[in-house]
Amino acid sequence: MLDFTVIRATLAEAYDLAPSLTLAQEMADIHARMDRVVPLPDFARYAPYIRAINRLKAEKNAVILAHNYMTPEIYHGVADVVGDSLQLAIEATKVEAETIVQCGVHFMAETSKILNPAKRVLIPDVTAGCSLAESITAEGIAEMRAKYPGAPVVSYVNTTAEVKAASDICCTSSNAAQIVAALPEDTIIMTPDQYLAQNVARDVPQKNVVWWAGSCIVHEQYTAEDLRGFRAGHPETRIIAHPECPPSVVAEADYSGSTSGIIDYVAREKPAQAMLVTECSMASNIADAYPEVEFMGPCNMCPYMKKITLEKILWALHAGAEEVVVDPAIAAKARVAVERMIELSRTIAK
Ligand code: 13P
Ligand code: SF4
């Protein structure tokens, strides 16, 4: 449990963290990547933390892997690598630094540890969970296998190491359909995201896809009715949805893809107006790169992703905490499922 009284007092003694407009102006190159969404007075509060974190990373031979849902000051200020879940897993296999600081949720940090057992993996807030990862256990996988004998289990990376270890192969939102299509069996068990599975079932009609009833608390909140209402008022806006949304929502969208797929779509199409049907930081993180695009409409915040802050990242590097530990026997089995996914993704991409 993080004790903020101790953390703040310790950090204030070790680093100059007072808000500074002068420092913010000196760091104008970093601010320029987010000035459409982060006003200068806010950046003046972040700048001392960004400076301290970037210095500590170098001193401690650490690298920061950050998911696309991190806030702009993390995404543009301190991350060494940003990406979707698949990209972060692939990048984790290439890390040379001694320490990985995972800015994302716990299953992402576990995935980095599984792929890099010899490295120290830190997560700035160990309680950053995920409603999908919490929805299934290894017993749930055994239940599904008993119900559908002989069917392979494809588990979303949004799962614990134990669940990965009990699965045949992992997938992410960017490769789920291709992985399901590439497996030789007719019936495929997908866990734990029922909506991702239903979206895959629509795209891969030759397979009998069966699923576990988990869902993402961020994406399940969108409804087709909301999107239709929005489109009626804004017919020119491109609606871009993550595949963790229910299929009825994806059906209303102009495009559906992983978080990096969404960024690539905006980069390619440069629509005058876009509504990203996903986590709120997505639009904020790309707002400066695409000034010609007006990002419209509501978004939903992931309370787990938002647990990661600059203050906690600085503490993680300063104190070497929280270290992610995965039982080596479980990690070895989970690695097989994750590496199978990475390998199959590479083959499919060729
Ligand atoms: P991707 O970045 O792989 O699209 O995943 C989204 C997500 O919800 C991660 O928690
Ligand atoms: Fe989990 Fe959804 Fe948050 Fe992603 S956005 S970490 S799937 S709860």
Short mmCIF file of C-alpha atoms and ligand atoms in Angstrom, two decimals:
data_model
loop_
_atom_site.label_atom_id
_atom_site.label_comp_id
_atom_site.label_asym_id
_atom_site.label_seq_id
_atom_site.Cartn_x
_atom_site.Cartn_y
_atom_site.Cartn_z
CA MET A 1 0.00 0.00 0.00
CA LEU A 2 1.50 3.35 -1.05
CA ASP A 3 1.79 5.82 1.84
CA PHE A 4 1.58 9.22 0.19
CA THR A 5 2.62 11.17 3.30
CA VAL A 6 5.94 9.31 3.35
CA ILE A 7 6.30 9.29 -0.45
CA ARG A 8 5.72 13.05 -0.81
CA ALA A 9 8.05 13.94 2.05
CA THR A 10 10.81 11.65 0.73
CA LEU A 11 10.52 12.87 -2.86
CA ALA A 12 10.38 16.55 -1.80
CA GLU A 13 13.64 16.08 0.07
CA ALA A 14 15.41 14.32 -2.81
CA TYR A 15 14.19 16.39 -5.80
CA ASP A 16 13.13 19.95 -6.58
CA LEU A 17 9.48 19.33 -7.48
CA ALA A 18 8.04 22.83 -7.10
CA PRO A 19 5.96 23.96 -10.11
CA SER A 20 8.18 26.07 -12.37
CA LEU A 21 7.16 28.13 -15.39
CA THR A 22 10.87 28.74 -16.14
CA LEU A 23 11.56 25.01 -16.28
CA ALA A 24 8.40 24.48 -18.35
CA GLN A 25 9.68 27.03 -20.87
CA GLU A 26 13.11 25.37 -20.93
CA MET A 27 11.35 22.09 -21.72
CA ALA A 28 9.30 23.65 -24.54
CA ASP A 29 10.26 20.83 -26.94
CA ILE A 30 8.48 18.29 -24.70
CA HIS A 31 5.53 20.60 -24.06
CA ALA A 32 5.12 21.13 -27.81
CA ARG A 33 4.04 17.46 -28.13
CA MET A 34 1.02 18.04 -25.85
CA ASP A 35 0.31 21.79 -25.79
CA ARG A 36 -3.08 21.34 -27.47
CA VAL A 37 -4.30 19.43 -24.42
CA VAL A 38 -1.96 20.45 -21.56
CA PRO A 39 -1.93 24.21 -20.82
CA LEU A 40 1.39 25.79 -19.78
CA PRO A 41 0.43 26.22 -16.07
CA ASP A 42 -0.32 22.47 -15.87
CA PHE A 43 2.90 21.63 -17.69
CA ALA A 44 4.73 23.83 -15.15
CA ARG A 45 3.54 21.37 -12.45
CA TYR A 46 4.59 18.31 -14.48
CA ALA A 47 7.97 19.60 -15.73
CA PRO A 48 9.94 19.04 -12.47
CA TYR A 49 8.67 15.44 -12.31
CA ILE A 50 9.48 14.81 -15.98
CA ARG A 51 13.02 16.13 -15.46
CA ALA A 52 13.56 14.05 -12.31
CA ILE A 53 12.17 10.86 -13.90
CA ASN A 54 14.23 11.21 -17.07
CA ARG A 55 17.43 11.76 -15.03
CA LEU A 56 16.69 8.77 -12.78
CA LYS A 57 15.99 6.53 -15.78
CA ALA A 58 19.48 7.22 -17.09
CA GLU A 59 21.10 6.81 -13.66
CA LYS A 60 19.32 3.53 -12.94
CA ASN A 61 19.52 2.05 -16.45
CA ALA A 62 15.75 1.85 -16.70
CA VAL A 63 13.34 2.02 -19.60
CA ILE A 64 9.69 3.10 -19.47
CA LEU A 65 7.18 1.11 -21.54
CA ALA A 66 3.87 3.00 -21.67
CA HIS A 67 0.48 1.99 -23.00
CA ASN A 68 -1.46 4.28 -25.34
CA TYR A 69 -3.94 4.98 -22.50
CA MET A 70 -1.38 6.77 -20.33
CA THR A 71 -1.97 10.50 -19.80
CA PRO A 72 -0.12 12.91 -22.17
CA GLU A 73 2.47 14.00 -19.59
CA ILE A 74 3.52 10.34 -19.23
CA TYR A 75 3.08 9.39 -22.88
CA HIS A 76 5.05 12.37 -24.23
CA GLY A 77 7.12 13.31 -21.19
CA VAL A 78 8.80 10.17 -19.88
CA ALA A 79 7.93 7.10 -22.00
CA ASP A 80 10.73 5.47 -24.02
CA VAL A 81 8.34 3.19 -25.88
CA VAL A 82 4.59 3.67 -26.37
CA GLY A 83 2.17 1.28 -28.02
CA ASP A 84 -0.75 -1.09 -27.84
CA SER A 85 -0.61 -4.34 -25.87
CA LEU A 86 1.00 -6.32 -28.70
CA GLN A 87 3.63 -3.68 -29.44
CA LEU A 88 4.53 -3.41 -25.74
CA ALA A 89 4.86 -7.19 -25.44
CA ILE A 90 7.13 -7.30 -28.52
CA GLU A 91 9.19 -4.35 -27.27
CA ALA A 92 9.56 -6.04 -23.88
CA THR A 93 11.43 -8.88 -25.60
CA LYS A 94 14.02 -6.36 -26.93
CA VAL A 95 14.76 -4.40 -23.76
CA GLU A 96 18.46 -4.16 -22.89
CA ALA A 97 18.15 -1.95 -19.80
CA GLU A 98 18.28 -3.62 -16.37
CA THR A 99 14.90 -2.32 -15.25
CA ILE A 100 11.54 -1.97 -17.01
CA VAL A 101 9.04 0.47 -15.54
CA GLN A 102 5.66 -0.56 -16.93
CA CYS A 103 3.28 2.36 -17.23
CA GLY A 104 0.04 0.52 -17.76
CA VAL A 105 -1.93 -2.05 -15.83
CA HIS A 106 -0.72 -5.07 -13.89
CA PHE A 107 -1.21 -7.71 -16.60
CA MET A 108 1.06 -5.67 -18.89
CA ALA A 109 3.81 -5.58 -16.27
CA GLU A 110 3.38 -9.32 -15.71
CA THR A 111 3.67 -9.91 -19.47
CA SER A 112 6.97 -7.97 -19.51
CA LYS A 113 8.24 -10.04 -16.57
CA ILE A 114 7.12 -13.30 -18.20
CA LEU A 115 9.09 -12.37 -21.33
CA ASN A 116 12.10 -11.07 -19.36
CA PRO A 117 12.46 -13.21 -16.23
CA ALA A 118 16.00 -11.94 -15.56
CA LYS A 119 15.01 -8.26 -15.55
CA ARG A 120 13.55 -6.18 -12.78
CA VAL A 121 10.03 -5.07 -13.75
CA LEU A 122 8.44 -2.29 -11.72
CA ILE A 123 4.85 -1.06 -11.76
CA PRO A 124 4.16 2.38 -10.24
CA ASP A 125 0.88 1.18 -8.71
CA VAL A 126 0.48 -2.52 -8.12
CA THR A 127 -3.30 -2.09 -7.69
CA ALA A 128 -3.74 -0.98 -11.32
CA GLY A 129 -5.89 -3.94 -12.34
CA CYS A 130 -8.28 -4.61 -15.22
CA SER A 131 -11.93 -5.74 -15.17
CA LEU A 132 -11.13 -8.34 -17.85
CA ALA A 133 -8.13 -9.80 -16.01
CA GLU A 134 -10.21 -9.98 -12.83
CA SER A 135 -13.09 -11.80 -14.54
CA ILE A 136 -11.38 -15.18 -15.02
CA THR A 137 -9.11 -17.60 -13.16
CA ALA A 138 -7.31 -20.79 -14.21
CA GLU A 139 -10.36 -22.70 -12.86
CA GLY A 140 -12.52 -20.79 -15.36
CA ILE A 141 -10.25 -21.98 -18.17
CA ALA A 142 -10.59 -25.58 -16.90
CA GLU A 143 -14.40 -25.15 -16.89
CA MET A 144 -14.37 -24.01 -20.51
CA ARG A 145 -12.11 -26.92 -21.54
CA ALA A 146 -14.49 -29.37 -19.84
CA LYS A 147 -17.44 -27.82 -21.70
CA TYR A 148 -15.72 -27.82 -25.12
CA PRO A 149 -13.32 -30.81 -25.13
CA GLY A 150 -10.50 -30.52 -27.65
CA ALA A 151 -11.09 -26.81 -28.35
CA PRO A 152 -7.96 -24.64 -27.96
CA VAL A 153 -8.05 -21.73 -25.51
CA VAL A 154 -7.12 -18.31 -26.89
CA SER A 155 -6.76 -15.90 -23.97
CA TYR A 156 -6.60 -12.16 -24.36
CA VAL A 157 -3.36 -10.72 -22.93
CA ASN A 158 -5.65 -8.92 -20.46
CA THR A 159 -5.33 -11.91 -18.10
CA THR A 160 -3.17 -12.95 -15.16
CA ALA A 161 -0.05 -15.08 -15.60
CA GLU A 162 -1.96 -18.07 -14.15
CA VAL A 163 -4.65 -17.76 -16.82
CA LYS A 164 -2.06 -17.37 -19.59
CA ALA A 165 -0.28 -20.47 -18.24
CA ALA A 166 -3.54 -22.43 -18.52
CA SER A 167 -4.16 -21.24 -22.12
CA ASP A 168 -2.87 -22.52 -25.46
CA ILE A 169 -2.12 -19.15 -26.97
CA CYS A 170 -2.66 -15.46 -26.21
CA CYS A 171 -4.05 -12.75 -28.46
CA THR A 172 -4.46 -8.99 -28.38
CA SER A 173 -7.05 -6.79 -30.04
CA SER A 174 -4.70 -6.30 -32.99
CA ASN A 175 -4.27 -9.99 -33.87
CA ALA A 176 -7.26 -11.85 -32.33
CA ALA A 177 -9.11 -12.54 -35.60
CA GLN A 178 -5.95 -13.70 -37.41
CA ILE A 179 -4.96 -15.99 -34.54
CA VAL A 180 -8.41 -17.59 -34.35
CA ALA A 181 -8.44 -18.02 -38.15
CA ALA A 182 -4.97 -19.61 -38.13
CA LEU A 183 -5.77 -22.35 -35.58
CA PRO A 184 -6.65 -25.71 -37.16
CA GLU A 185 -9.59 -26.57 -34.86
CA ASP A 186 -13.18 -25.61 -35.75
CA THR A 187 -14.29 -24.66 -32.24
CA ILE A 188 -12.17 -22.03 -30.49
CA ILE A 189 -12.55 -20.90 -26.88
CA MET A 190 -11.87 -17.19 -26.40
CA THR A 191 -11.44 -15.73 -22.91
CA PRO A 192 -12.19 -13.51 -21.11
CA ASP A 193 -13.68 -10.73 -23.31
CA GLN A 194 -17.10 -11.73 -24.62
CA TYR A 195 -17.28 -8.68 -26.90
CA LEU A 196 -13.87 -9.14 -28.48
CA ALA A 197 -14.85 -12.80 -29.03
CA GLN A 198 -18.18 -11.82 -30.61
CA ASN A 199 -16.43 -9.30 -32.88
CA VAL A 200 -13.95 -12.01 -33.89
CA ALA A 201 -16.80 -14.50 -34.47
CA ARG A 202 -18.34 -12.02 -36.93
CA ASP A 203 -15.00 -11.56 -38.77
CA VAL A 204 -14.07 -15.26 -38.81
CA PRO A 205 -17.41 -16.95 -39.67
CA GLN A 206 -15.72 -20.25 -40.60
CA LYS A 207 -14.96 -20.87 -36.88
CA ASN A 208 -17.30 -21.73 -34.03
CA VAL A 209 -16.08 -19.18 -31.46
CA VAL A 210 -17.27 -19.68 -27.88
CA TRP A 211 -16.47 -17.27 -25.08
CA TRP A 212 -16.19 -16.42 -21.42
CA ALA A 213 -18.54 -13.67 -20.21
CA GLY A 214 -16.00 -11.03 -19.12
CA SER A 215 -16.05 -7.41 -20.28
CA CYS A 216 -14.11 -4.17 -20.14
CA ILE A 217 -15.77 -1.62 -17.86
CA VAL A 218 -14.59 1.19 -20.14
CA HIS A 219 -15.82 -0.10 -23.50
CA GLU A 220 -19.02 -1.84 -22.39
CA GLN A 221 -20.47 1.56 -21.43
CA TYR A 222 -20.90 2.64 -25.05
CA THR A 223 -24.20 1.85 -26.75
CA ALA A 224 -25.20 1.71 -30.42
CA GLU A 225 -28.02 4.12 -29.60
CA ASP A 226 -25.53 6.73 -28.27
CA LEU A 227 -23.45 6.41 -31.43
CA ARG A 228 -26.48 6.70 -33.71
CA GLY A 229 -27.58 9.80 -31.79
CA PHE A 230 -24.10 11.31 -32.12
CA ARG A 231 -23.93 10.52 -35.83
CA ALA A 232 -27.33 12.10 -36.46
CA GLY A 233 -25.99 15.39 -35.06
CA HIS A 234 -22.50 15.08 -36.61
CA PRO A 235 -22.82 13.19 -39.90
CA GLU A 236 -19.26 14.09 -41.00
CA THR A 237 -17.53 12.68 -37.89
CA ARG A 238 -15.64 9.41 -38.31
CA ILE A 239 -16.53 7.04 -35.53
CA ILE A 240 -13.63 4.77 -34.55
CA ALA A 241 -14.26 2.01 -31.99
CA HIS A 242 -12.07 -0.39 -30.04
CA PRO A 243 -13.09 -4.08 -30.45
CA GLU A 244 -13.66 -4.41 -26.70
CA CYS A 245 -16.93 -2.54 -27.44
CA PRO A 246 -20.08 -4.64 -27.96
CA PRO A 247 -20.58 -5.75 -31.60
CA SER A 248 -23.67 -3.51 -31.90
CA VAL A 249 -21.37 -0.53 -31.16
CA VAL A 250 -18.64 -1.71 -33.55
CA ALA A 251 -21.35 -2.08 -36.24
CA GLU A 252 -22.05 1.67 -35.98
CA ALA A 253 -18.37 2.60 -36.38
CA ASP A 254 -16.45 3.49 -39.55
CA TYR A 255 -13.43 1.55 -38.28
CA SER A 256 -12.56 -0.77 -35.42
CA GLY A 257 -9.06 -1.70 -34.28
CA SER A 258 -6.58 -1.89 -31.42
CA THR A 259 -5.38 1.35 -29.85
CA SER A 260 -2.47 1.48 -32.33
CA GLY A 261 -4.84 0.55 -35.15
CA ILE A 262 -6.93 3.58 -34.16
CA ILE A 263 -3.87 5.85 -34.22
CA ASP A 264 -2.82 4.47 -37.63
CA TYR A 265 -6.35 5.05 -38.98
CA VAL A 266 -6.33 8.71 -37.86
CA ALA A 267 -2.81 9.15 -39.31
CA ARG A 268 -3.85 7.62 -42.63
CA GLU A 269 -7.30 9.19 -43.06
CA LYS A 270 -6.83 12.51 -41.25
CA PRO A 271 -10.59 13.02 -40.92
CA ALA A 272 -11.73 16.60 -40.19
CA GLN A 273 -13.61 15.26 -37.16
CA ALA A 274 -13.14 12.00 -35.29
CA MET A 275 -14.81 10.36 -32.32
CA LEU A 276 -12.61 7.74 -30.63
CA VAL A 277 -14.88 5.23 -28.92
CA THR A 278 -12.33 4.22 -26.32
CA GLU A 279 -10.31 5.50 -23.35
CA CYS A 280 -10.05 9.31 -23.06
CA SER A 281 -6.24 9.64 -23.21
CA MET A 282 -6.15 8.23 -26.74
CA ALA A 283 -7.43 11.46 -28.34
CA SER A 284 -5.33 13.62 -25.99
CA ASN A 285 -2.12 11.76 -26.88
CA ILE A 286 -2.49 12.26 -30.62
CA ALA A 287 -4.14 15.71 -30.62
CA ASP A 288 -0.86 17.56 -31.29
CA ALA A 289 0.35 15.15 -33.97
CA TYR A 290 -2.87 15.74 -35.97
CA PRO A 291 -3.83 19.40 -35.51
CA GLU A 292 -6.13 19.19 -38.54
CA VAL A 293 -8.34 16.63 -36.75
CA GLU A 294 -11.01 17.80 -34.32
CA PHE A 295 -11.62 15.13 -31.69
CA MET A 296 -15.29 15.09 -30.75
CA GLY A 297 -17.77 13.31 -28.55
CA PRO A 298 -17.62 11.55 -25.20
CA CYS A 299 -14.88 9.21 -24.05
CA ASN A 300 -14.59 6.95 -21.01
CA MET A 301 -11.80 6.94 -18.47
CA CYS A 302 -10.13 3.65 -17.36
CA PRO A 303 -9.84 4.00 -13.56
CA TYR A 304 -7.06 1.40 -13.50
CA MET A 305 -4.87 3.05 -16.14
CA LYS A 306 -5.40 6.41 -14.44
CA LYS A 307 -3.78 5.07 -11.25
CA ILE A 308 -0.42 5.57 -12.93
CA THR A 309 0.85 9.11 -12.32
CA LEU A 310 4.16 10.97 -12.67
CA GLU A 311 4.52 11.04 -8.88
CA LYS A 312 4.16 7.25 -8.64
CA ILE A 313 6.57 6.70 -11.55
CA LEU A 314 9.17 8.86 -9.81
CA TRP A 315 8.64 6.89 -6.61
CA ALA A 316 8.94 3.57 -8.47
CA LEU A 317 12.34 4.60 -9.85
CA HIS A 318 13.51 6.20 -6.59
CA ALA A 319 12.52 3.30 -4.33
CA GLY A 320 12.75 0.40 -6.79
CA ALA A 321 9.12 -0.49 -6.05
CA GLU A 322 6.73 -2.23 -6.71
CA GLU A 323 8.61 -5.12 -8.20
CA VAL A 324 6.48 -7.54 -10.22
CA VAL A 325 7.07 -11.16 -9.25
CA VAL A 326 5.73 -14.14 -11.18
CA ASP A 327 6.19 -17.71 -9.96
CA PRO A 328 8.89 -19.12 -12.32
CA ALA A 329 6.92 -22.32 -13.07
CA ILE A 330 3.82 -20.31 -14.00
CA ALA A 331 5.91 -17.78 -15.94
CA ALA A 332 7.49 -20.58 -18.00
CA LYS A 333 4.07 -21.91 -19.07
CA ALA A 334 2.63 -18.42 -19.63
CA ARG A 335 5.68 -17.57 -21.78
CA VAL A 336 4.78 -20.39 -24.17
CA ALA A 337 1.30 -18.88 -24.76
CA VAL A 338 2.63 -15.32 -25.20
CA GLU A 339 5.56 -16.37 -27.43
CA ARG A 340 3.23 -18.48 -29.59
CA MET A 341 1.14 -15.35 -30.13
CA ILE A 342 4.16 -13.19 -31.00
CA GLU A 343 5.49 -15.85 -33.36
CA LEU A 344 2.13 -16.36 -35.08
CA SER A 345 1.64 -12.57 -35.37
CA ARG A 346 5.03 -12.32 -37.12
CA THR A 347 4.14 -15.13 -39.53
CA ILE A 348 0.75 -13.57 -40.29
CA ALA A 349 2.36 -10.13 -40.90
CA LYS A 350 4.76 -11.59 -43.56
P1 13P B 1 -4.80 -2.54 -27.04
O1 13P B 1 -3.88 -1.40 -26.74
O2 13P B 1 -4.04 -3.78 -27.28
O3 13P B 1 -5.74 -2.20 -28.14
O4 13P B 1 -5.65 -2.84 -25.72
C1 13P B 1 -6.51 -1.98 -25.13
C2 13P B 1 -6.69 -2.21 -23.68
O5 13P B 1 -7.74 -2.09 -23.14
C3 13P B 1 -5.56 -2.53 -22.88
O6 13P B 1 -5.97 -2.62 -21.60
FE1 SF4 B 2 -8.87 -3.34 -18.63
FE2 SF4 B 2 -10.67 -1.98 -20.04
FE3 SF4 B 2 -8.97 -0.66 -18.49
FE4 SF4 B 2 -8.08 -1.87 -20.71
S1 SF4 B 2 -9.49 -0.17 -20.61
S2 SF4 B 2 -7.13 -1.94 -18.68
S3 SF4 B 2 -9.41 -3.66 -20.78
S4 SF4 B 2 -10.53 -2.11 -17.81
#
